[in-house]
Short mmCIF file of C-alpha atoms in Angstrom, two decimals:
data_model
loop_
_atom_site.label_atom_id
_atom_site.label_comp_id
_atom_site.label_asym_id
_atom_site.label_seq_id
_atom_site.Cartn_x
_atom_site.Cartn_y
_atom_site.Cartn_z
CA UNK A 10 2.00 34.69 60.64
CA UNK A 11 -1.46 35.49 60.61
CA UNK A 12 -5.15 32.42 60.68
CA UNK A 13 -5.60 32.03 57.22
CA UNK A 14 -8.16 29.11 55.79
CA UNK A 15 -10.62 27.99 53.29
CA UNK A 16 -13.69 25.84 54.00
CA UNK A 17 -13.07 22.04 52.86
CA UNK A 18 -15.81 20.76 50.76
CA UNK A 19 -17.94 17.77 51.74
CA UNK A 20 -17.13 16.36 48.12
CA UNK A 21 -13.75 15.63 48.37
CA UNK A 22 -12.82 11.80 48.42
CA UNK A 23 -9.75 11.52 50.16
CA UNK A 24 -9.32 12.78 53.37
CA UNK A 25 -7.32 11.82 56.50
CA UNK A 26 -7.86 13.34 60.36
CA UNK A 27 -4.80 13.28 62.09
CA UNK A 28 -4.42 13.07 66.20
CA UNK A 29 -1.06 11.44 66.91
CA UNK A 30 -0.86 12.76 70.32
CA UNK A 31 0.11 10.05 72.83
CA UNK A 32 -1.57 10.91 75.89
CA UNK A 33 -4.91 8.96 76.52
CA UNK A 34 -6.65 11.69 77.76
CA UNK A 35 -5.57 14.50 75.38
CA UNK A 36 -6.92 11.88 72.26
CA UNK A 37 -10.53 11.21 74.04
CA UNK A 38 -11.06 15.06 74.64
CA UNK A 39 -10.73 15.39 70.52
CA UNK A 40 -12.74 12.23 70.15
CA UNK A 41 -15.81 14.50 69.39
CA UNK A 42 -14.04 17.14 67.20
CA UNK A 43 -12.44 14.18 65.23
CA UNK A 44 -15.99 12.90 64.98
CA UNK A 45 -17.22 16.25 64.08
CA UNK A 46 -14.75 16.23 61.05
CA UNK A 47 -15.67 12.92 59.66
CA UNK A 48 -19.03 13.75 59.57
CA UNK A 49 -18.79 16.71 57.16
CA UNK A 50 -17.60 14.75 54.57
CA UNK A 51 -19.55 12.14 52.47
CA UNK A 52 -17.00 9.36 51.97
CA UNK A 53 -15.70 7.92 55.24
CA UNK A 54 -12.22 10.19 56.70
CA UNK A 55 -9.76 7.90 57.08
CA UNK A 56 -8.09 8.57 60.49
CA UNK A 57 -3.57 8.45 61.55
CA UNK A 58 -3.17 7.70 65.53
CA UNK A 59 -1.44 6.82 68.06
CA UNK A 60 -1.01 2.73 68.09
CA UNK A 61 -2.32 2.86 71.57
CA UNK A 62 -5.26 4.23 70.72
CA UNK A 63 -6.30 2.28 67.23
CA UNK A 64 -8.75 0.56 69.06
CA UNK A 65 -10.79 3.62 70.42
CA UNK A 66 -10.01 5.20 66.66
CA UNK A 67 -12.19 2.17 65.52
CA UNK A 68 -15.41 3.32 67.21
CA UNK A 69 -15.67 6.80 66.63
CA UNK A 70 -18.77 7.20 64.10
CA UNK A 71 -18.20 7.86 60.20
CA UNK A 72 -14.25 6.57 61.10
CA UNK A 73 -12.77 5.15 57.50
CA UNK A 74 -9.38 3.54 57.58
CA UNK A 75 -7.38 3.70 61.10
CA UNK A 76 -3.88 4.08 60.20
CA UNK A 77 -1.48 3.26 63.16
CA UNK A 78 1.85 5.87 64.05
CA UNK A 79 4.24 4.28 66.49
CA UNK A 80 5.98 6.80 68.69
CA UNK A 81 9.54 5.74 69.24
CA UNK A 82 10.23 3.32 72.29
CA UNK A 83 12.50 2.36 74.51
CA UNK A 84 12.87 -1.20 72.95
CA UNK A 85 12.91 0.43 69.77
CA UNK A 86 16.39 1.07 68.34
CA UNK A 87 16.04 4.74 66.19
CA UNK A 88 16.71 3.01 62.79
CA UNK A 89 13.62 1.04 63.37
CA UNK A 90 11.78 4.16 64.69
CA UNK A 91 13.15 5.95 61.56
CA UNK A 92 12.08 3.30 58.88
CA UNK A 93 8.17 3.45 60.74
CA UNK A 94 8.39 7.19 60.29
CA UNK A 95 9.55 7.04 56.86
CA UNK A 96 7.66 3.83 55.31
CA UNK A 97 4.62 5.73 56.73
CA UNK A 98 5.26 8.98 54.96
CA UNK A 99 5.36 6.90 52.01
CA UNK A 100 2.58 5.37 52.11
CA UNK A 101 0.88 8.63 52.98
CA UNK A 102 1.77 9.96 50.11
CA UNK A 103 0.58 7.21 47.93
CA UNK A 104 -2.86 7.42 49.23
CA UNK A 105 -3.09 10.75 47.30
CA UNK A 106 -5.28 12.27 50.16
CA UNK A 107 -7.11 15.71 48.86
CA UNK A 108 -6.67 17.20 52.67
CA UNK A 109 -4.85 16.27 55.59
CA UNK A 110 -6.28 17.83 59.28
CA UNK A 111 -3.68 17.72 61.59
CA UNK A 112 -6.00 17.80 65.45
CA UNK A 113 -3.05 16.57 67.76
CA UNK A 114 -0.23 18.57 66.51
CA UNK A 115 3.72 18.49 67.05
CA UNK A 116 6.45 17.88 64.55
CA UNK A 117 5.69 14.37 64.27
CA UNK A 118 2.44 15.37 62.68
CA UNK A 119 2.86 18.22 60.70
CA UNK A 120 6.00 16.73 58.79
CA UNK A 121 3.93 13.45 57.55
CA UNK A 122 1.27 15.73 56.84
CA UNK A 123 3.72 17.58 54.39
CA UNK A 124 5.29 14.36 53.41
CA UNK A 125 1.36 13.43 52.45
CA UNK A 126 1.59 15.65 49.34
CA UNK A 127 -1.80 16.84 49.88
CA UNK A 128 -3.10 19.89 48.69
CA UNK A 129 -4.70 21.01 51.65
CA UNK A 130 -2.98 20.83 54.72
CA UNK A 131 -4.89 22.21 57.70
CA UNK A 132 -3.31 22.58 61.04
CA UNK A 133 -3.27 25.11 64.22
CA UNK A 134 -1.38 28.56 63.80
CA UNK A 135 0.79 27.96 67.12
CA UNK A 136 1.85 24.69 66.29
CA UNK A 137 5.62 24.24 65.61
CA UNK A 138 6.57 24.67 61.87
CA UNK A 139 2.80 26.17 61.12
CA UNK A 140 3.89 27.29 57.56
CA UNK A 141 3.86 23.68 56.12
CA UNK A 142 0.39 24.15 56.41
CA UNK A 143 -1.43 25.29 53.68
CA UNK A 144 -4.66 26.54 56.00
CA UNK A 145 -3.41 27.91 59.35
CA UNK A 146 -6.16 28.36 61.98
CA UNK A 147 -5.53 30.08 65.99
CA UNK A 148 -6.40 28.46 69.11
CA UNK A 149 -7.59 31.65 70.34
CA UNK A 150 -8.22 32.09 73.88
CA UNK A 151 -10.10 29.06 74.87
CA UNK A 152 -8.78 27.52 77.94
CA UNK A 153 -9.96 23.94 78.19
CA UNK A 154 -8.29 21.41 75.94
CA UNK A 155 -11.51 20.53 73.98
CA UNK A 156 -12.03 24.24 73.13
CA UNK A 157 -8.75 24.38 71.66
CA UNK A 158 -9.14 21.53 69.70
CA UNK A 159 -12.66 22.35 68.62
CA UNK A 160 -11.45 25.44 66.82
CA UNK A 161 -9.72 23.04 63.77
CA UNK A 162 -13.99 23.08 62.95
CA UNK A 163 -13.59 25.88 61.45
CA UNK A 164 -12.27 24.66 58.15
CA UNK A 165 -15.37 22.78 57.82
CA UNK A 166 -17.46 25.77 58.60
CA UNK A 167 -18.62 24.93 61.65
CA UNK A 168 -17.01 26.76 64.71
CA UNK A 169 -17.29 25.91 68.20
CA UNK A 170 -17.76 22.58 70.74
CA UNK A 171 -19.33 19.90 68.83
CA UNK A 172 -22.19 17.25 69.86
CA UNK A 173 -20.40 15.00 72.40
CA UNK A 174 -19.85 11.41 71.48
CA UNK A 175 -20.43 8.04 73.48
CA UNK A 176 -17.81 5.62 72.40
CA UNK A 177 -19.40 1.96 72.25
CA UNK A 178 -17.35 -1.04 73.06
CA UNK A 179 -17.05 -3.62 70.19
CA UNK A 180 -18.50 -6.99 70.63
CA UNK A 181 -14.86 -8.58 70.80
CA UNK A 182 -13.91 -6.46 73.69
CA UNK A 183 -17.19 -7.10 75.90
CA UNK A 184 -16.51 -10.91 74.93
CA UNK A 185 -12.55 -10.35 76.53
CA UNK A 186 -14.09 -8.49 79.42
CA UNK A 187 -16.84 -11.28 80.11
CA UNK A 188 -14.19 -14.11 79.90
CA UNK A 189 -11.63 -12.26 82.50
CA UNK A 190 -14.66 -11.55 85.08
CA UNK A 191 -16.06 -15.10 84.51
CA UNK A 192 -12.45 -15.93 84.91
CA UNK A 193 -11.96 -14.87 88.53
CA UNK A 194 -15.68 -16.12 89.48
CA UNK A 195 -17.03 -12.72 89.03
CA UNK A 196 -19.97 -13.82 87.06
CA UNK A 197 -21.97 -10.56 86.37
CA UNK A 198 -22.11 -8.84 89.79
CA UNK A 199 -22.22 -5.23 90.12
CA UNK A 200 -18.33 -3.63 89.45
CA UNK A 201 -16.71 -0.66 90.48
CA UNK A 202 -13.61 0.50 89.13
CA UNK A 203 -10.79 2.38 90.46
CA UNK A 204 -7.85 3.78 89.14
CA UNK A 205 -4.98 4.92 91.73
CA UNK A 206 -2.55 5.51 89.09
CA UNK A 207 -1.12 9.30 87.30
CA UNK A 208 1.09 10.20 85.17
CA UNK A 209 2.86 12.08 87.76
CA UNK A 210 3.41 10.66 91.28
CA UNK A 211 2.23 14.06 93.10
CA UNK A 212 -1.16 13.66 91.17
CA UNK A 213 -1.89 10.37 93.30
CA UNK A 214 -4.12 10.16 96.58
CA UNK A 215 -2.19 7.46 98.77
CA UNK A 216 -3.00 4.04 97.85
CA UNK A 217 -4.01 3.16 101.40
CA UNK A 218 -6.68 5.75 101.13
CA UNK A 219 -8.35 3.90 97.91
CA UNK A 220 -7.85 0.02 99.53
CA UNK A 221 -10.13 1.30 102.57
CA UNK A 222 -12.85 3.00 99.98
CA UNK A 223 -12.41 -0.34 97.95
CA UNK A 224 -13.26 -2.49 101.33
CA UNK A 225 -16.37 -0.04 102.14
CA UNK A 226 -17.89 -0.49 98.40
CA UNK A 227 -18.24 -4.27 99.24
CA UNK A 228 -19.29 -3.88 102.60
CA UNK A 229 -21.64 -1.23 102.34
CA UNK A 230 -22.67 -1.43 98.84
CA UNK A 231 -21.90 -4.80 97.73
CA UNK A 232 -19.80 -3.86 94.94
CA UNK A 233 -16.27 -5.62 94.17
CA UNK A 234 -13.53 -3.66 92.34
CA UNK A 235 -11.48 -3.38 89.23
CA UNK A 236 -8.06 -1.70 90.22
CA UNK A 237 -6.84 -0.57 86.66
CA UNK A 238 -3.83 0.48 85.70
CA UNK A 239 -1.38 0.18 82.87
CA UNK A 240 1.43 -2.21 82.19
CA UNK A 241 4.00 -1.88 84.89
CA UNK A 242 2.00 -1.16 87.30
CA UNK A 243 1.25 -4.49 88.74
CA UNK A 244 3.26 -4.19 91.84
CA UNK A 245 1.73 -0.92 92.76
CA UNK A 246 -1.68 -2.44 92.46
CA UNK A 247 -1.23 -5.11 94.47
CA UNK A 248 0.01 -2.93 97.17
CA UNK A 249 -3.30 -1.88 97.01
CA UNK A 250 -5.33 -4.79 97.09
CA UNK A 251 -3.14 -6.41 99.56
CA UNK A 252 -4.00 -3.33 102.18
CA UNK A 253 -7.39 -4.28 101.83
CA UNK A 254 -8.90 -6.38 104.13
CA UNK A 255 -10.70 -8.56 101.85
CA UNK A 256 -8.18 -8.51 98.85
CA UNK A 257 -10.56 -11.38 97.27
CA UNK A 258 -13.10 -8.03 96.59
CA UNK A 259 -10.39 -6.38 94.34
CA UNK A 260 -9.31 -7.56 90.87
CA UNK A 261 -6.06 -6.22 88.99
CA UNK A 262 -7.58 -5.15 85.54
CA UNK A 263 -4.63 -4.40 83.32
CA UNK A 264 -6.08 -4.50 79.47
CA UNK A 265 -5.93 -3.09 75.96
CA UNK A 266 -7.90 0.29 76.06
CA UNK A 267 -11.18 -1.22 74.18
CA UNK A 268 -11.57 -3.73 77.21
CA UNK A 269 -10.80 -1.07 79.70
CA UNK A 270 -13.75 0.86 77.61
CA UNK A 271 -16.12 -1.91 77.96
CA UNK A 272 -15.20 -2.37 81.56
CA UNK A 273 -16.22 1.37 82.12
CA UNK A 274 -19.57 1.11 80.19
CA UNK A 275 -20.91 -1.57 82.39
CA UNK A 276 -19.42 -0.11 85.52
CA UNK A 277 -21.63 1.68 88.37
CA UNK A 278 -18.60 3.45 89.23
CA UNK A 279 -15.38 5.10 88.74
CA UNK A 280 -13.09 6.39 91.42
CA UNK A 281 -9.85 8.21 89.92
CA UNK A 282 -6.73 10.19 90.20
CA UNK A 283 -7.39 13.09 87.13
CA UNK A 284 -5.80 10.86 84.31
CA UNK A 285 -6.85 9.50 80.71
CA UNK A 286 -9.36 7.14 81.88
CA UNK A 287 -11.10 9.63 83.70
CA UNK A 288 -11.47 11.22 80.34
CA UNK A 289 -12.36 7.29 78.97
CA UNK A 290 -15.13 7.44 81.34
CA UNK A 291 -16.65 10.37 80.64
CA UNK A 292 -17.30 8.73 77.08
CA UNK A 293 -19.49 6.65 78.66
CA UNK A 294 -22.48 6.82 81.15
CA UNK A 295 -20.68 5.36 84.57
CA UNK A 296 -20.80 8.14 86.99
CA UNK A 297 -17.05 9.37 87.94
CA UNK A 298 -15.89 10.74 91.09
CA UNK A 299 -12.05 12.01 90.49
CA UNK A 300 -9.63 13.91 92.90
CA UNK A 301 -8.38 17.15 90.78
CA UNK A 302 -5.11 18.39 92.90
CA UNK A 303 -3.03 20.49 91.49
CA UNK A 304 -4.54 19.91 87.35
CA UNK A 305 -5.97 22.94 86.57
CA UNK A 306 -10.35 22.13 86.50
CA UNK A 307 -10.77 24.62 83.58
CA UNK A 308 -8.49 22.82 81.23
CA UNK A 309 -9.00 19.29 82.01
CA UNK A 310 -12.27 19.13 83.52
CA UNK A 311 -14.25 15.78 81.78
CA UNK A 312 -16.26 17.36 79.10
CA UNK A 313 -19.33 15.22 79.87
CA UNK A 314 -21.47 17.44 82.30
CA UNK A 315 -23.67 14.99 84.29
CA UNK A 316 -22.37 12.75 86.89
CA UNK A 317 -19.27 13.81 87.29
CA UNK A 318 -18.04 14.35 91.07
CA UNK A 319 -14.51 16.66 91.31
CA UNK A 320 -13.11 16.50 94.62
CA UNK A 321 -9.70 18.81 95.63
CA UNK A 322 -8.12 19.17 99.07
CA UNK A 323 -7.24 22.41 98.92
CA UNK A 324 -6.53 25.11 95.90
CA UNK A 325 -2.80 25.72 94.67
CA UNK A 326 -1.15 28.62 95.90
CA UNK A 327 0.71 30.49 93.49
CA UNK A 328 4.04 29.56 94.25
CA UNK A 329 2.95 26.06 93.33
CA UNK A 330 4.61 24.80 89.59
CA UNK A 331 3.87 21.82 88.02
CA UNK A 332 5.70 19.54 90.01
CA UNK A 333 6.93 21.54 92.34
CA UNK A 334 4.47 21.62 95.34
CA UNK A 335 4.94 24.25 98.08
CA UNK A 336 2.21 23.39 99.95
CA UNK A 337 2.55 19.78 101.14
CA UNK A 338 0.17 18.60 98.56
CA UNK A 339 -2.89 19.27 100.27
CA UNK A 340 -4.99 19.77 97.32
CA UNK A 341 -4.46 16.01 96.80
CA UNK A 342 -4.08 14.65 100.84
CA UNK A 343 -6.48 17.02 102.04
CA UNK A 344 -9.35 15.01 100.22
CA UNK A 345 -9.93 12.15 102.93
CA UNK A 346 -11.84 9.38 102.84
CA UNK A 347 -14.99 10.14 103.83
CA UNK A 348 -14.96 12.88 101.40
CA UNK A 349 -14.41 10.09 98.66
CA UNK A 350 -16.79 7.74 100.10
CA UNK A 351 -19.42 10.62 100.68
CA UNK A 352 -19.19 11.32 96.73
CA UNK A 353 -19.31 7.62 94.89
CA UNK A 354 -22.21 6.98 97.54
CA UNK A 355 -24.55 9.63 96.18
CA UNK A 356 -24.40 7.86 92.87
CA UNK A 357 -24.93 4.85 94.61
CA UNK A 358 -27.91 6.02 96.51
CA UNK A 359 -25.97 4.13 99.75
CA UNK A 360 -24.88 6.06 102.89
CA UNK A 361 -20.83 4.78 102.71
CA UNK A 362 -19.41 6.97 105.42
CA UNK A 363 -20.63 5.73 108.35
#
């Protein structure tokens, strides 16, 4: 099957821009290109994502309609995950959409985008089940996630990485965010954030390592901290804040995406594990220093090219698979402390090492 595609007009009324893919950081890297592909037309694209991300949908500029897709859960039976799947193909199909762009991919996606009944069905050539697609367009080469998904421009004639785009919280979500820090007596002190989490365990620096940078922020720089994480994750916060020796300095911050967002755009720092709200950050203007280890810089490097710190132990040797370390994870343990603290106080114009 060979790239095959049309331009789209900017004239046609009913179009919906599809990124369904789960993972925080894989939708913010397409934030742009999604952005990109509203912009071309001259009514407002109505957008199909993740539920998770519905609020972050809501902000990106010349967004129409944000139509929520609920990946199956664990407290979900699969005749309730089945009816979602179906009432939603439905009423895709009864918006009468002219085109459907499919950005995220996977089977999820390209069989509502069939279901839609639209005439134009654009999607990526290597995707699975490509020929439902009426316009099939290639990857090509391009390494870094936002390359790949910048290529889908080309059915609106304009090839290549788009004009970056700073999200902006919502008025509502800086109102949430004021309450919780007014809440714990925070008034409107200078924050730093960290997050210690990963998706995978053998992307995390120890959390003993980020509870003594979190003590040297407020002693050296007078900064408390925001220790975010996602639902679950509670205990393994606390762990943290309970190694440090102030623990009143440290705040668990465990909120809907938009409040993380508007946590990040007042921030005057963010200290991370490589993970989707590094990726949030980079949205915004709070300078990030992140530890890399074994994810590979030239795909998932933060697409925002000022301010941004990457720090990494040691490189993988080639025996190294994802997940399967053969080299004592020293391109996470390798990066110390000092190495951290050296990094975050550049952007903070304060000598924290010493």
């Amino acid at each position: 099957m060979k790239e095959r595609f049309a331009t789209l007009s900017p004239t046609l009324p009913r179009v919906l821009v599809m990124m369904t893919n789960h993972h925080l950081g894989n939708f913010v890297l397409s934030v742009p290109v999604v952005a990109a592909l509203a912009a071309h037309f001259r009514a407002p694209a109505d957008l199909l994502v993740d539920g998770r991300h519905a609020s972050l949908a809501a902000a990106i500029p010349g967004a129409g309609r944000v139509t929520v897709f609920t990946h199956g859960k664990k407290d979900r039976s699969s005749l309730a995950t089945g009816l979602h799947f179906v009432r939603l193909a439905w009423s895709l199909r009864r918006s009468r959409y002219d085109a459907v762009i499919d950005v995220g991919g996977g089977i999820h996606s390209v069989t509502l985008a069939t279901a839609s009944g639209a005439p134009r069905r654009v999607g990526f050539l290597e995707f699975r089940r490509s020929g439902l697609y009426t316009d099939r367009i290639s990857v090509g080469p391009h390494e870094h996630v936002f390359d790949r998904y910048a290529q889908i421009l080309k059915c609106i004639g304009r090839p290549g990485r788009p004009p970056l785009v700073r999200l902006r919280p919502a008025a509502g979500s800086n109102a949430v965010l004021d309450r919780i820090l007014q809440g714990a007596g925070w008034g409107s002190g200078r924050l730093a954030v960290i997050h210690p989490g990963a998706g995978y365990a053998f992307r995390r620096w120890p959390k003993e390592r980020f509870a003594l940078v979190a003590d040297r922020l407020a002693e050296k720089a007078g900064l408390r901290t925001c220790l975010v994480g996602a639902p679950g994750e509670e205990a393994f916060l606390e762990e943290i804040r309970a190694a440090m020796t102030r623990p009143s300095d440290a705040l668990l911050f465990i909120q809907p995406l938009d409040v993380l967002l508007a946590l990040l755009d007042r921030a005057a720092l963010l200290l991370s594990n490589e993970s989707g709200p590094t990726h949030l950050a980079a949205a915004t203007d709070v300078p990030i220093v992140t530890i890399f280890g074994p994810s590979k810089e030239s795909r998932w490097r933060p697409i925002r090219p000022e301010n941004v710190t990457i720090l990494r132990g040691a490189d993988c040797p080639p025996e190294c698979a994802w997940g399967k370390c053969t080299a004592d994870l020293k391109c996470v343990m390798n990066v110390t402390v000092d190495d951290m603290l050296r990094a975050a106080g550049k952007y903070l114009a304060t000598d924290l090492a010493s």
